[in-house]
CSV table of C-alpha atoms in Angstrom, one decimal:
chain,number,residue,atom,x,y,z
A,30,UNK,CA,97.7,217.8,90.3
A,31,UNK,CA,97.2,215.7,93.4
A,32,UNK,CA,99.7,217.8,95.3
A,33,UNK,CA,97.8,221.1,94.6
A,34,UNK,CA,94.5,219.4,95.4
A,35,UNK,CA,95.8,218.3,98.8
A,36,UNK,CA,97.8,221.1,100.1
A,37,UNK,CA,97.9,224.3,98.1
A,38,UNK,CA,94.3,225.4,97.7
A,39,UNK,CA,95.2,228.8,96.3
A,40,UNK,CA,96.0,227.1,93.0
A,41,UNK,CA,93.5,225.7,90.5
A,42,UNK,CA,93.1,221.9,90.6
A,43,UNK,CA,91.1,219.5,88.4
A,44,UNK,CA,87.9,218.0,89.7
A,45,UNK,CA,89.1,214.6,88.7
A,46,UNK,CA,92.9,214.3,89.0
A,47,UNK,CA,94.4,211.7,86.7
A,48,UNK,CA,97.2,209.2,87.2
A,49,UNK,CA,99.7,209.9,84.5
A,50,UNK,CA,101.8,207.2,82.8
A,51,UNK,CA,103.6,206.9,79.5
A,52,UNK,CA,105.4,204.0,77.8
A,53,UNK,CA,109.0,204.3,76.4
A,54,UNK,CA,111.5,201.8,74.9
A,55,UNK,CA,113.2,201.9,78.4
A,56,UNK,CA,110.2,201.1,80.6
A,57,UNK,CA,106.9,202.5,81.7
A,58,UNK,CA,107.0,205.9,83.5
A,59,UNK,CA,104.7,207.6,86.0
A,60,UNK,CA,104.6,211.1,87.3
A,61,UNK,CA,103.6,212.7,90.6
A,62,UNK,CA,104.9,215.5,92.7
A,63,UNK,CA,105.9,216.3,96.3
A,64,UNK,CA,103.3,215.5,99.0
A,65,UNK,CA,101.7,212.9,96.7
A,66,UNK,CA,104.4,210.4,97.7
A,67,UNK,CA,102.9,210.0,101.2
A,68,UNK,CA,99.5,208.8,99.9
A,69,UNK,CA,97.9,205.8,98.2
A,70,UNK,CA,96.6,208.0,95.3
A,71,UNK,CA,98.4,208.5,93.0
A,72,UNK,CA,101.7,207.1,94.3
A,73,UNK,CA,100.7,203.5,95.2
A,74,UNK,CA,98.2,203.3,92.4
A,75,UNK,CA,100.9,204.0,89.8
A,76,UNK,CA,103.1,201.2,91.1
A,77,UNK,CA,100.7,198.5,92.3
A,78,UNK,CA,97.9,198.9,89.7
A,79,UNK,CA,99.4,200.6,86.7
A,80,UNK,CA,102.7,198.8,87.1
A,81,UNK,CA,105.2,201.6,86.3
A,82,UNK,CA,108.9,200.8,86.3
A,83,UNK,CA,110.1,204.3,87.1
A,84,UNK,CA,108.6,207.4,88.7
A,85,UNK,CA,109.6,210.9,87.8
A,86,UNK,CA,109.3,213.0,90.9
A,87,UNK,CA,109.8,216.8,90.8
A,88,UNK,CA,109.5,218.3,94.3
A,89,UNK,CA,110.1,221.2,96.6
A,90,UNK,CA,110.7,219.0,99.6
A,91,UNK,CA,111.4,220.6,103.0
A,92,UNK,CA,113.6,218.2,105.1
A,93,UNK,CA,112.0,217.1,108.3
A,94,UNK,CA,114.1,214.9,110.6
A,95,UNK,CA,114.1,212.3,111.8
A,96,UNK,CA,112.0,210.4,109.2
A,97,UNK,CA,111.3,212.8,106.3
A,98,UNK,CA,114.4,214.2,104.9
A,99,UNK,CA,114.3,214.0,101.2
A,100,UNK,CA,117.1,211.5,100.4
A,101,UNK,CA,116.1,209.3,103.4
A,102,UNK,CA,112.4,208.9,102.7
A,103,UNK,CA,112.6,209.0,98.9
A,104,UNK,CA,115.3,206.2,98.9
A,105,UNK,CA,113.1,204.2,101.3
A,106,UNK,CA,110.0,204.6,99.2
A,107,UNK,CA,111.8,203.3,96.1
A,108,UNK,CA,113.0,200.3,98.1
A,109,UNK,CA,109.6,199.7,99.7
A,110,UNK,CA,107.6,200.0,96.5
A,111,UNK,CA,110.2,198.2,94.3
A,112,UNK,CA,110.5,200.8,91.6
A,113,UNK,CA,113.0,203.5,90.4
A,114,UNK,CA,112.3,206.9,91.8
A,115,UNK,CA,114.0,209.9,90.0
A,116,UNK,CA,113.8,212.6,92.7
A,117,UNK,CA,114.6,216.1,91.5
A,118,UNK,CA,114.3,218.4,94.5
A,119,UNK,CA,114.6,222.2,94.3
A,120,UNK,CA,117.7,223.5,96.2
A,121,UNK,CA,116.9,226.3,98.7
A,122,UNK,CA,118.9,225.9,101.9
A,123,UNK,CA,117.1,228.8,103.6
A,124,UNK,CA,113.9,226.7,103.4
A,125,UNK,CA,115.7,223.4,104.2
A,126,UNK,CA,115.0,222.2,100.7
A,127,UNK,CA,117.9,220.0,99.6
A,128,UNK,CA,118.5,216.4,98.6
A,129,UNK,CA,117.9,214.7,95.3
A,130,UNK,CA,118.6,211.2,94.0
A,131,UNK,CA,118.3,208.4,91.6
A,132,UNK,CA,116.8,205.7,93.8
A,133,UNK,CA,116.2,202.0,92.9
A,134,UNK,CA,114.7,199.0,94.7
A,135,UNK,CA,118.2,198.0,95.7
A,136,UNK,CA,119.1,201.4,97.1
A,137,UNK,CA,120.4,204.7,95.9
A,138,UNK,CA,122.3,204.7,92.6
A,139,UNK,CA,123.3,208.3,93.1
A,140,UNK,CA,122.2,211.0,95.5
A,141,UNK,CA,123.3,214.5,96.6
A,142,UNK,CA,122.7,216.3,99.9
A,143,UNK,CA,124.2,219.7,100.5
A,144,UNK,CA,122.9,222.2,103.2
A,145,UNK,CA,126.0,224.5,102.9
A,146,UNK,CA,125.9,226.0,99.5
A,147,UNK,CA,123.3,227.2,97.0
A,148,UNK,CA,125.0,225.3,94.1
A,149,UNK,CA,122.9,222.8,92.1
A,150,UNK,CA,124.2,219.4,91.2
A,151,UNK,CA,123.6,217.1,88.3
A,152,UNK,CA,123.2,213.4,89.1
A,153,UNK,CA,124.0,210.6,86.5
A,154,UNK,CA,123.6,206.8,87.0
A,155,UNK,CA,122.7,203.7,85.0
A,156,UNK,CA,119.5,202.0,86.2
A,157,UNK,CA,117.6,198.9,85.3
A,158,UNK,CA,114.8,200.0,82.8
A,159,UNK,CA,112.5,197.3,84.1
A,160,UNK,CA,113.6,196.6,87.6
A,161,UNK,CA,111.0,193.8,88.2
A,162,UNK,CA,112.8,191.7,85.5
A,163,UNK,CA,116.2,192.2,87.0
A,164,UNK,CA,118.0,189.2,88.6
A,165,UNK,CA,118.9,191.4,91.6
A,166,UNK,CA,115.2,192.5,92.2
A,167,UNK,CA,114.5,192.1,95.9
A,168,UNK,CA,112.0,189.4,96.8
A,169,UNK,CA,108.6,190.3,98.3
A,170,UNK,CA,108.7,191.0,102.0
A,171,UNK,CA,106.1,190.0,104.6
A,172,UNK,CA,106.8,192.9,106.9
A,173,UNK,CA,105.2,191.4,110.0
A,174,UNK,CA,106.4,187.7,109.6
A,175,UNK,CA,109.4,187.7,112.0
A,176,UNK,CA,107.9,190.2,114.5
A,177,UNK,CA,104.7,188.2,115.0
A,178,UNK,CA,106.6,184.9,115.3
A,179,UNK,CA,108.7,185.7,118.4
A,180,UNK,CA,107.9,186.6,122.0
A,181,UNK,CA,108.5,190.1,123.2
A,182,UNK,CA,112.1,190.8,124.2
A,183,UNK,CA,112.6,191.6,128.0
A,184,UNK,CA,114.2,194.9,127.3
A,185,UNK,CA,112.0,197.9,126.9
A,186,UNK,CA,109.9,197.7,130.1
A,187,UNK,CA,110.9,201.2,131.2
A,188,UNK,CA,109.1,203.2,128.6
A,189,UNK,CA,108.3,206.9,128.4
A,190,UNK,CA,106.4,209.2,125.9
A,191,UNK,CA,108.2,211.6,123.6
A,192,UNK,CA,107.1,213.8,120.8
A,193,UNK,CA,108.3,213.6,117.2
A,194,UNK,CA,106.9,217.0,116.2
A,195,UNK,CA,103.2,216.4,117.3
A,196,UNK,CA,103.2,212.6,117.2
A,197,UNK,CA,103.5,211.0,120.7
A,198,UNK,CA,105.9,208.0,120.5
A,199,UNK,CA,106.5,205.3,123.1
A,200,UNK,CA,110.2,205.2,123.7
A,201,UNK,CA,112.7,203.0,125.7
A,202,UNK,CA,116.2,204.0,126.3
A,203,UNK,CA,119.0,201.6,125.1
A,204,UNK,CA,120.9,201.6,128.4
A,205,UNK,CA,123.5,199.1,127.5
A,206,UNK,CA,126.0,198.7,124.6
A,207,UNK,CA,124.1,195.6,123.4
A,208,UNK,CA,120.7,194.1,124.0
A,209,UNK,CA,117.3,193.0,122.9
A,210,UNK,CA,114.3,195.4,123.3
A,211,UNK,CA,110.6,195.4,122.5
A,212,UNK,CA,108.4,198.5,122.6
A,213,UNK,CA,104.7,198.6,121.8
A,214,UNK,CA,102.1,201.1,121.0
A,215,UNK,CA,98.6,200.4,119.8
A,216,UNK,CA,98.7,197.3,117.5
A,217,UNK,CA,102.4,197.8,116.8
A,218,UNK,CA,105.2,196.1,118.7
A,219,UNK,CA,108.8,196.9,117.6
A,220,UNK,CA,111.7,194.5,118.2
A,221,UNK,CA,115.3,195.5,118.2
A,222,UNK,CA,118.5,193.5,118.6
A,223,UNK,CA,121.6,195.6,118.6
A,224,UNK,CA,125.3,195.9,119.5
A,225,UNK,CA,127.1,199.2,119.6
A,226,UNK,CA,130.7,199.3,118.7
A,227,UNK,CA,131.7,202.5,120.4
A,228,UNK,CA,128.9,204.0,122.5
A,229,UNK,CA,129.6,207.7,123.1
A,230,UNK,CA,129.0,208.6,126.8
A,231,UNK,CA,127.2,211.8,125.8
A,232,UNK,CA,124.8,210.2,123.4
A,233,UNK,CA,121.5,208.5,124.1
A,234,UNK,CA,119.7,206.1,121.7
A,235,UNK,CA,116.1,204.9,122.0
A,236,UNK,CA,113.8,202.4,120.4
A,237,UNK,CA,110.5,204.0,119.6
A,238,UNK,CA,107.0,202.9,118.4
A,239,UNK,CA,104.1,205.0,116.9
A,240,UNK,CA,100.8,203.7,115.7
A,241,UNK,CA,98.3,206.4,114.9
A,242,UNK,CA,97.1,209.3,112.8
A,243,UNK,CA,99.6,212.0,111.8
A,244,UNK,CA,98.8,215.5,110.6
A,245,UNK,CA,96.6,218.4,111.3
A,246,UNK,CA,94.4,219.3,108.4
A,247,UNK,CA,95.0,216.0,106.6
A,248,UNK,CA,95.2,213.0,108.9
A,249,UNK,CA,96.8,209.9,107.7
A,250,UNK,CA,97.9,206.7,109.5
A,251,UNK,CA,101.5,205.9,110.3
A,252,UNK,CA,103.0,202.8,111.9
A,253,UNK,CA,106.7,203.5,112.8
A,254,UNK,CA,109.4,201.4,114.4
A,255,UNK,CA,112.6,203.5,114.9
A,256,UNK,CA,116.0,203.2,116.5
A,257,UNK,CA,117.1,206.8,116.8
A,258,UNK,CA,119.6,209.1,118.5
A,259,UNK,CA,118.2,211.7,121.0
A,260,UNK,CA,119.2,215.3,120.6
A,261,UNK,CA,121.0,215.3,123.9
A,262,UNK,CA,121.3,213.1,127.0
A,263,UNK,CA,118.0,214.7,128.3
A,264,UNK,CA,115.3,212.1,127.4
A,265,UNK,CA,112.9,215.0,126.8
A,266,UNK,CA,114.8,215.7,123.6
A,267,UNK,CA,114.2,212.2,122.1
A,268,UNK,CA,112.5,212.7,118.8
A,269,UNK,CA,113.8,216.2,118.1
A,270,UNK,CA,115.8,216.7,114.9
A,271,UNK,CA,119.5,215.7,115.1
A,272,UNK,CA,121.9,215.6,112.1
A,273,UNK,CA,125.1,214.2,113.6
A,274,UNK,CA,126.2,211.3,115.8
A,275,UNK,CA,129.3,209.7,117.1
A,276,UNK,CA,128.1,206.1,118.0
A,277,UNK,CA,128.6,203.3,115.5
A,278,UNK,CA,126.8,200.0,115.6
A,279,UNK,CA,128.4,196.6,115.2
A,280,UNK,CA,125.0,195.3,114.2
A,281,UNK,CA,121.3,196.0,114.5
A,282,UNK,CA,118.1,194.2,113.5
A,283,UNK,CA,114.7,196.0,113.6
A,284,UNK,CA,111.3,194.6,113.0
A,285,UNK,CA,107.6,195.3,113.8
A,286,UNK,CA,104.1,193.7,113.8
A,287,UNK,CA,102.9,195.9,111.0
A,288,UNK,CA,99.3,195.9,109.8
A,289,UNK,CA,100.4,196.8,106.3
A,290,UNK,CA,102.8,195.7,103.6
A,291,UNK,CA,103.6,199.3,102.7
A,292,UNK,CA,106.7,199.8,104.8
A,293,UNK,CA,109.7,201.9,103.8
A,294,UNK,CA,113.1,201.1,105.3
A,295,UNK,CA,115.3,204.0,106.3
A,296,UNK,CA,118.9,204.1,107.5
A,297,UNK,CA,120.4,207.6,108.0
A,298,UNK,CA,124.0,208.2,109.0
A,299,UNK,CA,125.7,211.2,110.6
A,300,UNK,CA,125.7,214.3,108.4
A,301,UNK,CA,122.4,213.2,106.7
A,302,UNK,CA,124.1,210.6,104.6
A,303,UNK,CA,122.6,207.3,103.3
A,304,UNK,CA,124.1,203.8,103.8
A,305,UNK,CA,124.0,202.2,100.3
A,306,UNK,CA,124.9,198.5,100.4
A,307,UNK,CA,125.3,198.5,104.2
A,308,UNK,CA,121.8,197.1,105.2
A,309,UNK,CA,119.3,194.6,103.9
A,310,UNK,CA,115.7,193.8,104.3
A,311,UNK,CA,115.0,190.1,104.9
A,312,UNK,CA,111.9,188.4,103.5
A,313,UNK,CA,110.5,188.1,107.0
A,314,UNK,CA,110.5,191.9,107.5
A,315,UNK,CA,113.7,192.4,109.4
A,316,UNK,CA,115.8,195.5,108.6
A,317,UNK,CA,119.4,194.4,109.3
A,318,UNK,CA,122.9,195.8,109.1
A,319,UNK,CA,125.1,193.7,106.8
A,320,UNK,CA,128.2,194.6,108.7
A,321,UNK,CA,129.2,197.3,111.2
A,322,UNK,CA,128.0,200.8,110.3
A,323,UNK,CA,130.7,202.7,108.4
A,324,UNK,CA,129.5,206.0,110.0
A,325,UNK,CA,127.8,206.9,113.2
A,326,UNK,CA,124.0,206.2,113.1
A,327,UNK,CA,121.3,208.8,113.4
A,328,UNK,CA,118.3,206.6,112.8
A,329,UNK,CA,117.2,203.2,111.4
A,330,UNK,CA,113.5,203.2,110.8
A,331,UNK,CA,110.7,201.1,109.4
A,332,UNK,CA,108.1,203.7,108.2
A,333,UNK,CA,104.7,202.0,107.7
A,334,UNK,CA,101.6,203.5,106.0
A,335,UNK,CA,98.1,202.2,106.7
A,336,UNK,CA,96.4,203.9,103.8
A,337,UNK,CA,93.0,202.3,104.5
A,338,UNK,CA,92.9,204.0,108.0
A,339,UNK,CA,93.5,207.5,106.6
A,340,UNK,CA,90.7,209.9,107.4
A,341,UNK,CA,88.7,211.4,104.4
A,342,UNK,CA,90.3,214.5,102.9
A,343,UNK,CA,88.5,217.6,104.4
A,344,UNK,CA,88.5,219.4,101.1
A,345,UNK,CA,86.9,216.6,99.1
A,346,UNK,CA,83.2,216.9,98.4
């Protein structure tokens, strides 16, 4: 209902959309669809106010690199919100719609991404029915704690602007195989400590920051810290979609001075693959690799949402 209300005005929609939940012997469930996941209502309301354990999420999700491929963002949302998200995406490779998963607060229990065939795929996994009661439930994170407690790192002085679609990021090239960088934009400063294990000579990585409104018809506020691979060695390509990489990282630690506690941690490997069990979020807001990355890294991102700074929806009366 919310999805139709926001995006697809050719369909009927209710004057007062409802947040839908239902109780079962195996937890409290909530339902929303597609574009809803990017907004406070109904997505955050279901989790924070109505206290659902598991979200059922049917979607026709078009993958948008570097931050919004289905498996990447949906897994990150489940971790950031601390609930199970059962994401059932349609599979239409001509429309770049692929990627489903059973995602938990600890990471993906099962997921599938296939851009090569039109075959569907059934996913099965055993999840905690009430994840908040699980002994492995992650502790609450203060996303700005570490980043606001340290001085800016010296690396990152040579910054340049680059577009991720229409969003203008502030980037700094990682010129060495290891280093400490800080990049700032608006109220957001992003800190990165990293050590590459096999930097490919024909690959460029950057640290980027974005603090501002995203979108055209509907404008909503993002705060993003990202370590990402550029499409080529030309810095003008930084922020453009890229699916593969060759460079692995011995370690990385990413943090930011977020003005929100709604932050979603993303790690995407070469071939649009996730990294279950290979990274962790510390209570002070650092996104850290546990060991070296097992595959080359495409992006590691902290995707923050400042819902209270979203502009009013233009279709609401």
